[in-house]
XYZ file of C-alpha atoms in Angstrom:
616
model
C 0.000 0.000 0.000
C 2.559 2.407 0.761
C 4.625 1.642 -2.572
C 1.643 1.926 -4.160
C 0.917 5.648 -2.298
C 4.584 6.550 -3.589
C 5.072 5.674 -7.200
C 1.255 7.681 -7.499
C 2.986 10.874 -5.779
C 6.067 10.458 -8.017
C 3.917 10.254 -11.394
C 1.927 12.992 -10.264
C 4.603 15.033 -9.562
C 6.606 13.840 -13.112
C 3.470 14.997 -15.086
C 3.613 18.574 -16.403
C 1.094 20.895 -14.246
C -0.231 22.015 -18.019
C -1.763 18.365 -18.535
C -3.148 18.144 -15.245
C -7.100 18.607 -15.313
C -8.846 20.851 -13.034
C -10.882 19.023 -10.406
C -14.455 18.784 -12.444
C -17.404 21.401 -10.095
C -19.679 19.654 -8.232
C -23.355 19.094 -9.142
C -26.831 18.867 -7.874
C -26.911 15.358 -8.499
C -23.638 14.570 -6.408
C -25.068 17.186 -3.680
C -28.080 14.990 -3.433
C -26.721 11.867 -3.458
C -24.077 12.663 -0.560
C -26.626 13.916 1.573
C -28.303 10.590 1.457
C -24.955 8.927 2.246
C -24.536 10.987 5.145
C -27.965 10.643 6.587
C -27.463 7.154 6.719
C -24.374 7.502 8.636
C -25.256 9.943 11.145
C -28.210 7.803 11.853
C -26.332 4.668 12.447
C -23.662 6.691 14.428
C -26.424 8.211 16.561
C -27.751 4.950 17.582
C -24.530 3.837 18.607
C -23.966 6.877 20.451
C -27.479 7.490 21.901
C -27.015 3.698 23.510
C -24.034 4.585 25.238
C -24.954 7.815 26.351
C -28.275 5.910 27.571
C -26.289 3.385 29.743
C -23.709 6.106 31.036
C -26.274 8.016 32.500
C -27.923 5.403 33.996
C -24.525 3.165 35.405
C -22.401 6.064 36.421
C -18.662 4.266 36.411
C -15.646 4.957 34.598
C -16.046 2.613 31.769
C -19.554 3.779 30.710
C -18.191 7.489 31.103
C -15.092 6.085 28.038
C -17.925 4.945 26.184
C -20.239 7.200 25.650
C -17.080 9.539 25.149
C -15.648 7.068 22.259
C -19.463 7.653 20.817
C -19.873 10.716 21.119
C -16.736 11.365 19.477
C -17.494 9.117 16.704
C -20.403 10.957 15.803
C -19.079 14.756 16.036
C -16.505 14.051 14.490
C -18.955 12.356 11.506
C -20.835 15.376 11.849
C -17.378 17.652 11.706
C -16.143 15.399 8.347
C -19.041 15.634 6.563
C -20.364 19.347 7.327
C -16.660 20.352 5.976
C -17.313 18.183 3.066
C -20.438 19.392 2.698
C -19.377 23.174 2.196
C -18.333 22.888 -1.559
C -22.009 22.390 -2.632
C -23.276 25.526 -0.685
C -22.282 27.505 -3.611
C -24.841 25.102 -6.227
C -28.120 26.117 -7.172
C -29.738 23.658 -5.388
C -33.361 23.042 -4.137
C -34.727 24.333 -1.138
C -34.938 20.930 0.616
C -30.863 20.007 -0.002
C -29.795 23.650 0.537
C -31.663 22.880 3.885
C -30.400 19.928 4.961
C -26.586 21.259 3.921
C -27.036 24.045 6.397
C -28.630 21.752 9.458
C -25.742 19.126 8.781
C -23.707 22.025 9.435
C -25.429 23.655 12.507
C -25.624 19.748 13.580
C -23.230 20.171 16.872
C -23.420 22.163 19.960
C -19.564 21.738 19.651
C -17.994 20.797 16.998
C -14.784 19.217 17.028
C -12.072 20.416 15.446
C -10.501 18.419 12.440
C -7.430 17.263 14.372
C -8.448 13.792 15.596
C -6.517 14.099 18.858
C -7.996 17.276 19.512
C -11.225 15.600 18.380
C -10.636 13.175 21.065
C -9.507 15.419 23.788
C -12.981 17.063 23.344
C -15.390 14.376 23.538
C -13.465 13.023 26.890
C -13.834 16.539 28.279
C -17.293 16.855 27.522
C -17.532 13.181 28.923
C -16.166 13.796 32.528
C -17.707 17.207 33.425
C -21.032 15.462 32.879
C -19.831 12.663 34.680
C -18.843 15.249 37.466
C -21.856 17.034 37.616
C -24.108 13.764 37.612
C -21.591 12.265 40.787
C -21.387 15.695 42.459
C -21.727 14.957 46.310
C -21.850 16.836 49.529
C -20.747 15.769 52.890
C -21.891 18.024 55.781
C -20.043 18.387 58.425
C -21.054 16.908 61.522
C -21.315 20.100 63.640
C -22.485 22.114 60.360
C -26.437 22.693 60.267
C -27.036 20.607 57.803
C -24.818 17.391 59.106
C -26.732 18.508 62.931
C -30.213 18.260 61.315
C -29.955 15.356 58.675
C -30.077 11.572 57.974
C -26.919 9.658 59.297
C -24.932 6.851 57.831
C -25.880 3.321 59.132
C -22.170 2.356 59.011
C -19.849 5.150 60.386
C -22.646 7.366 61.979
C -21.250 10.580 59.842
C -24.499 12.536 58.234
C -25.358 11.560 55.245
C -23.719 12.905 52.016
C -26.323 14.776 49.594
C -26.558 14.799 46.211
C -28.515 17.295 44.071
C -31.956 16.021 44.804
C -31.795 15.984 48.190
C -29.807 19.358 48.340
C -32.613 20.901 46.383
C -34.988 19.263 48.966
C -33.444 21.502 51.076
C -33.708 24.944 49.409
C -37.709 24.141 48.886
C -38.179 22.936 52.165
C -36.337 24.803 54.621
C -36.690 28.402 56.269
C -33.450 28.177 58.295
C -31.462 30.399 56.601
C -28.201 28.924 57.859
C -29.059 25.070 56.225
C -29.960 27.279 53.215
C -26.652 28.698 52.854
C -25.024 25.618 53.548
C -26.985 23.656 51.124
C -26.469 26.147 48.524
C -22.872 26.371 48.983
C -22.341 22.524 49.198
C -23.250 21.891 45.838
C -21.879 24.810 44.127
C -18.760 23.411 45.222
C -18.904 20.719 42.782
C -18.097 23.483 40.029
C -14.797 24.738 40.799
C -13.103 21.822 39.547
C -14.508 21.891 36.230
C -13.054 25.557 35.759
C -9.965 24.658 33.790
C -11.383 21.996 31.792
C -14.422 23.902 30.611
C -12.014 26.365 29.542
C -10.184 24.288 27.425
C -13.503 22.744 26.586
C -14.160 26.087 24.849
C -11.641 26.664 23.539
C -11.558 23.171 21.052
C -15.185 23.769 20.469
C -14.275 27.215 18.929
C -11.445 26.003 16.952
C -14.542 23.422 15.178
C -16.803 26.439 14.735
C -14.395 28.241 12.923
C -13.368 25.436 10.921
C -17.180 25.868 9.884
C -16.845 29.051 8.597
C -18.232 30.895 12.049
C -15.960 33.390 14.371
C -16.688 31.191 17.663
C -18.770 28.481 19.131
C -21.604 30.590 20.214
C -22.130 32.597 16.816
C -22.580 28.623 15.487
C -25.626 28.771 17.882
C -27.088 31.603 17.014
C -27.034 30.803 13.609
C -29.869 27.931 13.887
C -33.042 30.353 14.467
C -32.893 30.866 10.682
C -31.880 34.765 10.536
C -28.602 36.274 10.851
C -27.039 36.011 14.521
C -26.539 39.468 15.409
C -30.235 39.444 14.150
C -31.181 36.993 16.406
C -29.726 38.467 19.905
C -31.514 41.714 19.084
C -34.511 39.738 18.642
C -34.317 38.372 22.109
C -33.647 41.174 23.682
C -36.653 42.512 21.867
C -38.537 39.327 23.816
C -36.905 40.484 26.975
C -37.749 44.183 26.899
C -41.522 43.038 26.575
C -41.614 40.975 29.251
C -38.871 42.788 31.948
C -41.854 45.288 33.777
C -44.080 41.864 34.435
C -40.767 40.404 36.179
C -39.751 43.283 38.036
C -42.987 43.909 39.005
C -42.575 40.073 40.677
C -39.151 40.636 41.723
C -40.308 43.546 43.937
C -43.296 42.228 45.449
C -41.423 39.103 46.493
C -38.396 40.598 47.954
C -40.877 42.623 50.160
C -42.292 39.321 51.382
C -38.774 38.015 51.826
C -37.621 41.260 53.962
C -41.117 40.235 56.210
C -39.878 36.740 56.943
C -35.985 36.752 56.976
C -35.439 40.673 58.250
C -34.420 43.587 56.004
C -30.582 43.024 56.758
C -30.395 40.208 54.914
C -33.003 40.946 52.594
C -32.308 45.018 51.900
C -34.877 46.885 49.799
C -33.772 48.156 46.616
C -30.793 45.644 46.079
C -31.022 41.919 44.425
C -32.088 38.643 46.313
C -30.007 36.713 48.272
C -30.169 33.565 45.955
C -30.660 31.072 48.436
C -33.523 32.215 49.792
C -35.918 31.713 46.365
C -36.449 28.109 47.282
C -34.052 26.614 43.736
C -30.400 26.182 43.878
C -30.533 28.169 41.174
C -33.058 30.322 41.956
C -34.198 29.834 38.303
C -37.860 29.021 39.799
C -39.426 30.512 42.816
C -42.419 28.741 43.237
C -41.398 26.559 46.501
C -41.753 29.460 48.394
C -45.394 30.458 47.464
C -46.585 29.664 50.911
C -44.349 32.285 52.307
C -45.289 35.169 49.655
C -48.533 34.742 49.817
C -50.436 37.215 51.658
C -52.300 35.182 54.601
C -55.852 37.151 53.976
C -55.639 36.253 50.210
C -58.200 33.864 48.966
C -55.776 30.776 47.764
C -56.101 28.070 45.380
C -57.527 25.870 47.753
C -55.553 22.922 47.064
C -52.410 21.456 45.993
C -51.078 18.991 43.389
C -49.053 17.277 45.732
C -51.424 16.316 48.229
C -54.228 15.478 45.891
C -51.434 13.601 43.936
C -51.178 11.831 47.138
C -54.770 11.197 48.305
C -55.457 9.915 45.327
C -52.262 7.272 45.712
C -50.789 8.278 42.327
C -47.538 6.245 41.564
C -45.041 7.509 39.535
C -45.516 5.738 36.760
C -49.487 6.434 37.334
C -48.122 10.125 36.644
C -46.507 9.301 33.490
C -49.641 7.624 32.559
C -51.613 10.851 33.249
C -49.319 12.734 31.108
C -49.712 10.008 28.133
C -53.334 10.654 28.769
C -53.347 14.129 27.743
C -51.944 13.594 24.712
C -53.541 10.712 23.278
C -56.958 12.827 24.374
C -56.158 15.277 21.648
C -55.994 12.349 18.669
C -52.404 11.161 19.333
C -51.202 7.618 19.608
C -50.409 6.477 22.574
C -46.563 5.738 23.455
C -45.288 2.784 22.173
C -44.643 -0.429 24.084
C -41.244 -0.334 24.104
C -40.979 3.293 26.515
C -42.947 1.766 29.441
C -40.095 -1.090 29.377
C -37.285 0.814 29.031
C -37.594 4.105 30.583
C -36.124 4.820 34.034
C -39.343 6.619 36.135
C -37.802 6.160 39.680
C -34.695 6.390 41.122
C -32.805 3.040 41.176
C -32.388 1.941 45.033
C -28.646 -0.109 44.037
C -26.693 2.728 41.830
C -26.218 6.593 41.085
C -27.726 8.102 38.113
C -28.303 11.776 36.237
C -31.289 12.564 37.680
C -32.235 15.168 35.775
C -35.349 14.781 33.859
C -34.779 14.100 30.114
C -36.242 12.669 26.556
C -35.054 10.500 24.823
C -34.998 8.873 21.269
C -32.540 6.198 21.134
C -32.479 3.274 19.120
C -34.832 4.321 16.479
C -37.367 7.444 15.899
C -40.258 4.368 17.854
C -37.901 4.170 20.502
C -38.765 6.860 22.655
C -38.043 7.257 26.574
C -38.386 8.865 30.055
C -34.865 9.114 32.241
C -36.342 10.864 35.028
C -36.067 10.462 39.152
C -40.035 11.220 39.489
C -40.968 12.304 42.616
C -44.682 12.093 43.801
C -45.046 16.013 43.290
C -47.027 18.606 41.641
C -43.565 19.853 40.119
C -42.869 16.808 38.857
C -46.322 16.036 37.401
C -45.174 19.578 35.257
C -42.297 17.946 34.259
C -43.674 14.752 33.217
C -46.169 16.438 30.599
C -42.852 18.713 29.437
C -40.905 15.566 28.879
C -44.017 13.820 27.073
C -43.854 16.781 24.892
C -40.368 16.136 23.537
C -41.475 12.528 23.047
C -44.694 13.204 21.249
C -42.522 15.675 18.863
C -40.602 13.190 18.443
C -42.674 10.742 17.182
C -44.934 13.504 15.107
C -41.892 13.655 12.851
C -40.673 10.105 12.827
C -41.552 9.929 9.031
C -39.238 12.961 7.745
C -36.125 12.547 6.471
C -33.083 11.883 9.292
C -31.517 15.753 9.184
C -35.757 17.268 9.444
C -36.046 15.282 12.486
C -35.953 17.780 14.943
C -37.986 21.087 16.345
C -38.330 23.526 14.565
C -36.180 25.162 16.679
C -34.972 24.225 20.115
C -37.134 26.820 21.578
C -40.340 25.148 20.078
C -38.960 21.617 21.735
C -38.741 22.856 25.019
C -42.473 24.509 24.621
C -44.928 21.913 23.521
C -44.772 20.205 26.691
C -45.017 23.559 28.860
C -48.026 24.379 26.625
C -49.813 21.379 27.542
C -48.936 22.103 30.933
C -50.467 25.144 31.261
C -53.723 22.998 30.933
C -53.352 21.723 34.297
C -56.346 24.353 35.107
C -58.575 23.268 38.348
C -61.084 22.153 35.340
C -58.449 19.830 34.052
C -57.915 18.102 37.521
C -61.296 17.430 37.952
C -61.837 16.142 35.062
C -59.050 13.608 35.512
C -60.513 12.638 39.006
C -57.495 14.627 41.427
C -59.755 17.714 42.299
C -63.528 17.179 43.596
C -64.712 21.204 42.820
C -63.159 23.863 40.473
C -62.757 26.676 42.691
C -64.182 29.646 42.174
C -62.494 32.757 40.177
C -61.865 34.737 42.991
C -58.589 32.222 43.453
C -57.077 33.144 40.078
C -54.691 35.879 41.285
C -53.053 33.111 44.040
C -52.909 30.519 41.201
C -51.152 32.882 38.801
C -48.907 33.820 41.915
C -48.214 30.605 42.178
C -47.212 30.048 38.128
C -45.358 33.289 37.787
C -43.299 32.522 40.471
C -41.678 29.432 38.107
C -42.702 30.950 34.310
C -42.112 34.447 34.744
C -39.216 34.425 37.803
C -37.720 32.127 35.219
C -37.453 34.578 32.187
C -33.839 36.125 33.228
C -32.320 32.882 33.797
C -33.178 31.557 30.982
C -31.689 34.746 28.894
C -28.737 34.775 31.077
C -27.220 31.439 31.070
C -25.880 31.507 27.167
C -25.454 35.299 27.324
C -22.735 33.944 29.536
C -21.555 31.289 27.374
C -21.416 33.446 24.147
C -19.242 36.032 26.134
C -16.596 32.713 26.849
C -16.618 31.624 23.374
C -15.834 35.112 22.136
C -13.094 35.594 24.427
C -15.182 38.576 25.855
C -14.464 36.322 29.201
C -11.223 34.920 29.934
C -11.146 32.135 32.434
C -10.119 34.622 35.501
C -13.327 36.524 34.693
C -15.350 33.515 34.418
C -17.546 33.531 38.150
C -17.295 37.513 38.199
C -19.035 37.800 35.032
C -21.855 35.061 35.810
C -22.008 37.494 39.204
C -22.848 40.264 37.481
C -25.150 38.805 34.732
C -27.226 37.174 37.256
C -27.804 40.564 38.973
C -27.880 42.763 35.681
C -30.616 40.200 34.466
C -32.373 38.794 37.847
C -31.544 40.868 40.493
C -30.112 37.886 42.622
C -27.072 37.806 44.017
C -24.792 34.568 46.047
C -25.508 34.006 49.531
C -21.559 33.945 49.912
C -18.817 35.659 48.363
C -17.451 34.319 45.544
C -13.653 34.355 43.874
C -12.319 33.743 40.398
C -11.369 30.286 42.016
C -15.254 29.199 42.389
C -17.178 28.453 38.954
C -20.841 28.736 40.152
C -21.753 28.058 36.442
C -20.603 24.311 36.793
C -23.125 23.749 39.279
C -25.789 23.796 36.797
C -26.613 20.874 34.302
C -26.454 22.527 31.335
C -23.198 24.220 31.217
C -21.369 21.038 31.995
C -23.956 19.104 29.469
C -23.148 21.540 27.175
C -26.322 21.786 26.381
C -27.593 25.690 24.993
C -30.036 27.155 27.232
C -31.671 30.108 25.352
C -34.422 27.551 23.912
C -35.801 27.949 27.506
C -36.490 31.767 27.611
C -37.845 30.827 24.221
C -40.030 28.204 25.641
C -41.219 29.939 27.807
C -42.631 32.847 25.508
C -43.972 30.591 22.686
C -45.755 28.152 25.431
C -48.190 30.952 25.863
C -48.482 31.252 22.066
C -49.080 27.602 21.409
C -51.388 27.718 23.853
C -53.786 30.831 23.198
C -53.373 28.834 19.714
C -54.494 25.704 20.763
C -57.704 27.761 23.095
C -58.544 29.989 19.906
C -58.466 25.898 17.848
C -60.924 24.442 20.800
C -63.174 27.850 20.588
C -62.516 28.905 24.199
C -63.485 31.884 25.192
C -62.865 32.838 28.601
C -60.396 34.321 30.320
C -56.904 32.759 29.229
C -55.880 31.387 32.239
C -59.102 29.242 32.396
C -58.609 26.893 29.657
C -57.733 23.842 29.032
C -57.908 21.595 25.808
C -57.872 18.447 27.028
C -60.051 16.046 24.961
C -60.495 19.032 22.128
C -59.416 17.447 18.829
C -59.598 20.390 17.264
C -56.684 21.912 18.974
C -54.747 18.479 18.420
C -55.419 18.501 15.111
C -53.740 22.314 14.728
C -51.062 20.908 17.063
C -49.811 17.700 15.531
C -49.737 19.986 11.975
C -47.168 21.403 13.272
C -44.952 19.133 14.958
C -44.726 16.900 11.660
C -43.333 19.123 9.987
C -40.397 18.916 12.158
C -37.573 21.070 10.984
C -38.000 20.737 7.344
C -39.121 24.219 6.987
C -37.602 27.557 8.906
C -39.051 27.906 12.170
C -41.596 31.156 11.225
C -43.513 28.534 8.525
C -43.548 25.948 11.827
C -44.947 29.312 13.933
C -47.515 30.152 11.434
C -48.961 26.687 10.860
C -50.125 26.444 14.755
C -50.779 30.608 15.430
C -51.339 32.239 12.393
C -48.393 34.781 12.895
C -44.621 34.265 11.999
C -43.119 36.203 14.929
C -42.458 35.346 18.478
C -44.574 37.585 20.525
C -44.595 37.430 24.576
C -48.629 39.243 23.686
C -50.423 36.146 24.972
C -48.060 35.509 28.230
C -48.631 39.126 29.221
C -52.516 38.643 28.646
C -52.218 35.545 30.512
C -50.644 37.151 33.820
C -52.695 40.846 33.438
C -54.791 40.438 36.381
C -51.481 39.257 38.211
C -49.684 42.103 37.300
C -52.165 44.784 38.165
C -52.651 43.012 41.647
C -48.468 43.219 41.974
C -48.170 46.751 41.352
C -50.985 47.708 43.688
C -49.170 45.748 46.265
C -45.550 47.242 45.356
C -47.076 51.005 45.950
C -44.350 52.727 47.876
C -42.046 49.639 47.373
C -38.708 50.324 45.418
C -38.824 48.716 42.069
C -35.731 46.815 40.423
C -32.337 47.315 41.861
């Protein structure tokens, strides 16, 4: 072989450069039949990869974490080969469908690897261990901290317990001792400062792919899948953001008053951002845990809650699933195949650690769908359930396109179909699935909204400010030192929040959330949560509600799952405004309906925040 290699060099080199041919242009026909080469490989690759990914998640061990690395890498780097090859068709005249595809295989990775196989390599095993470190992240309290004083103790040695993230979170929803808070949030946040250096380096190999894709930097590659120019697109969210901001701060104020009632005005000092620890989420992403302590006492509330009827009624977790299936398949969707309810993990196993965050999944095949997900018996959790469902039911809407259409039509729609359904969990809804004896009356509707803006709209400037951070890294805006001091001052330019604990450039609080060590982009969920309301109003105007917004619910309407399911087949084979228009009529995201949806909130919040400093 390699005297073969050498006598062609030496002939091509002994033949005069004015015989040699020009390399003959590409055509349509070669464009077309590539893609289908390429389909079929990423597809095969994807199972492979999907499977290991499956079982790393779910056996947490040093083998399964080389695995699903020596996948994953398989597949970018697939994806990498052939979006380079790819390139010297873009030029063609070629039909909207191919030009398509060309420009998803492209936009295919999150991050790309770069074309150097080592560095190809480094990259997946990176990627690999900070999500092995987040998903093993552990913390031991102490025995005279508050935590180790108040909690569980090990059988063997008598120490407390060591917490992971569930039962850490457990804590921030639970607990109104302010030192266990602290604690709790500072244990885990520790998990992140050892992923500092690699995530750097992580960064900087996925830029060095981007640009060998024709972008300046890893995060202008994911700006560039919303179908308009990226520049384009960031002014378009902050577009989103400036509509919605007054609703939020409006929120922000009313329930830092509350918060200055319970845990004293020197730690909670009006005019300046949150303590984070106190908002009930390690991240403080969602604030609804601490409704009952927000609430004004003489305010007429909902008159129930999800968990304890979930409860009465002896609900299992997979009788929650079920429920979520339910909703669904009452619209004129097939029920889930076989194949989930034997293969999808519900509960958390009792004999191993595993990623507990909740996640969809197609693996094998676009029928093999499934639920990774450490269900709790809780009304949060019977949220998340439908949101999940809605990935799955997405999923299988476009099972039929071709390999490089099957997908949202962007992330952001994804992330919303299930939150959409959601938003039908109305009192009418739970009674008509037997959890609620009697709708209450309207004069609860303020405390319910309460009760939802404090997770959908205390959620909006998280979900904004995660990749605003990210995009900053990957332009070298942010250099590693500056890493935790810009995610500081993000999280209070955009939520008013601030750490329970001062920080250094040594800690790297943004390792402590999934995402950022999943690498997985985070702007689809400030886009969720817009176009939820939009799919929804949709789906009400479909089913010929109507009543106030907040009031309906579609379950059972066929109608509105007809209007619904035209939409999600069409996967991403068309840009995402023909996917918008198809369901609402209108080909721009518009935070109109969320705004209608919370307007008796909102006038309630500012007639409680007279007098009451607004923002910070």
């Amino acid at each position: 072989m390699r005297r073969l290699l050498l006598t062609t060099i030496l002939l091509a080199a002994a033949t005069p450069l004015a015989a040699q041919k020009p390399a003959p242009k590409p055509t349509v026909a070669q464009a077309r039949t590539f893609i289908q080469a390429a389909e079929k490989e990423l597809r095969d690759l994807g199972i492979k990869a999907n499977q290991a990914d499956w079982v790393a998640n779910n056996f947490i061990t040093d083998d399964t974490e080389a695995l699903t690395a020596e996948a994953s890498k398989n597949y970018a780097v697939a994806v990498q080969r052939l979006a380079l090859a790819a390139r010297k068709y873009e030029s063609l005249p070629l039909p909207a469908e191919l030009k398509r595809k060309l420009l998803l295989l492209k936009l295919g990775l999150s991050a790309p690897p770069p074309g150097n196989p080592a560095e190809a390599e480094e990259l997946s095993k990176i990627s690999a261990s900070l999500n092995g470190d987040y998903g093993k992240g552990t913390y031991c309290p102490p025995a005279d901290s508050p935590l180790g004083r108040a909690g569980a103790k090990d059988s063997t040695t008598g120490k407390p317990s060591c917490l992971q993230i569930n039962e850490l979170s457990k804590v921030l929803a639970t607990s109104t001792d302010t030192a266990q808070l602290r604690e709790a949030w500072e244990g885990w946040h520790r998990i992140g400062a050892p992923m500092k250096d690699r995530y750097a380096r992580f960064a900087e190999l996925s830029n060095k792919g981007a640009r060998e894709l024709g972008y300046r930097d890893a995060g202008q590659l994911w700006r560039a899948k919303y179908d308009m120019a990226p520049d384009a697109f960031s002014a378009d969210l902050e577009r989103l953001w400036t509509q919605v901001r007054p609703l939020y701060l409006s929120l922000h104020a009313y329930v830092r008053t509350q918060l200055a009632k319970k845990y004293g005005a020197e730690l909670v000092k009006p005019g300046e951002p949150i303590p984070a620890h106190l908002l009930g989420n390690m991240w403080a992403q969602e604030w609804g845990n601490i409704y009952p302590l927000v609430a004004p006492a003489t305010a007429t509330g909902p008159g129930f809650d999800v968990t304890e009827l979930i409860a009465k009624k002896g609900m299992t977790q997979r009788d929650m699933v079920k429920t979520g299936e339910n909703f669904f398949t009452s619209l004129g969707m097939q029920p889930l195949p076989a194949s989930f309810w034997e293969r999808s993990l519900i509960t958390k196993p009792r004999d191993r650690e595993v990623v507990c965050h909740a996640s969809a999944w197609t693996v094998e095949d676009e029928r093999d769908v499934r639920l990774k997900m450490c269900t709790e018996r809780t009304g949060e959790d019977l949220v998340t359930v439908h949101h999940e469902l809605g990935h799955l039911f997405y999923d299988l809407a476009y099972a039929d396109q071709p390999y490089l259409f099957q997908g949202g039509a962007n992330d952001g729609f994804h992330e919303a179909i299930g939150d959409a359904i959601a938003l039908s969990i109305t009192p009418d809804y739970l009674k008509a699935i037997g959890l609620l004896e009697q709708t209450p009356s309207a004069a609860a509707d303020t405390m319910l909204l309460l009760r939802q803006a404090l997770d959908k709209v205390a959620f909006l400037p998280f979900g904004l400010l995660i990749d605003q951070w990210r995009w900053q890294v990957f332009s070298g805006a942010v250099k590693p030192a500056q890493y935790e001091q810009a995610w500081l001052d993000l999280r209070e330019r955009y939520q008013g929040v601030k750490a329970p604990v001062a920080r250094t450039a040594a800690d790297f609080d943004p390792g402590a959330k999934y995402h950022v060590p999943g690498n997985t982009p985070y702007t689809r969920y400030f886009l969720a949560r817009v176009l939820q309301f939009q799919f929804y109003k949709a789906m009400c105007d479909a089913a010929g509600y109507t009543g106030p917004l907040n009031r309906c619910t579609f379950f059972g309407n066929k109608a509105a799952g007809a209007k619904l399911a035209q939409m999600l087949a069409m996967g991403q084979s068309k840009p995402w405004p023909d996917a918008l228009q198809a369901l609402t009529g209108t080909r721009q995201v518009d935070a109109g309906p969320m705004l209608e949806y919370f307007a008796p909130l909102k006038a309630w919040l500012d007639q409680q925040n007279r007098g009451v400093q607004v923002g910070w």
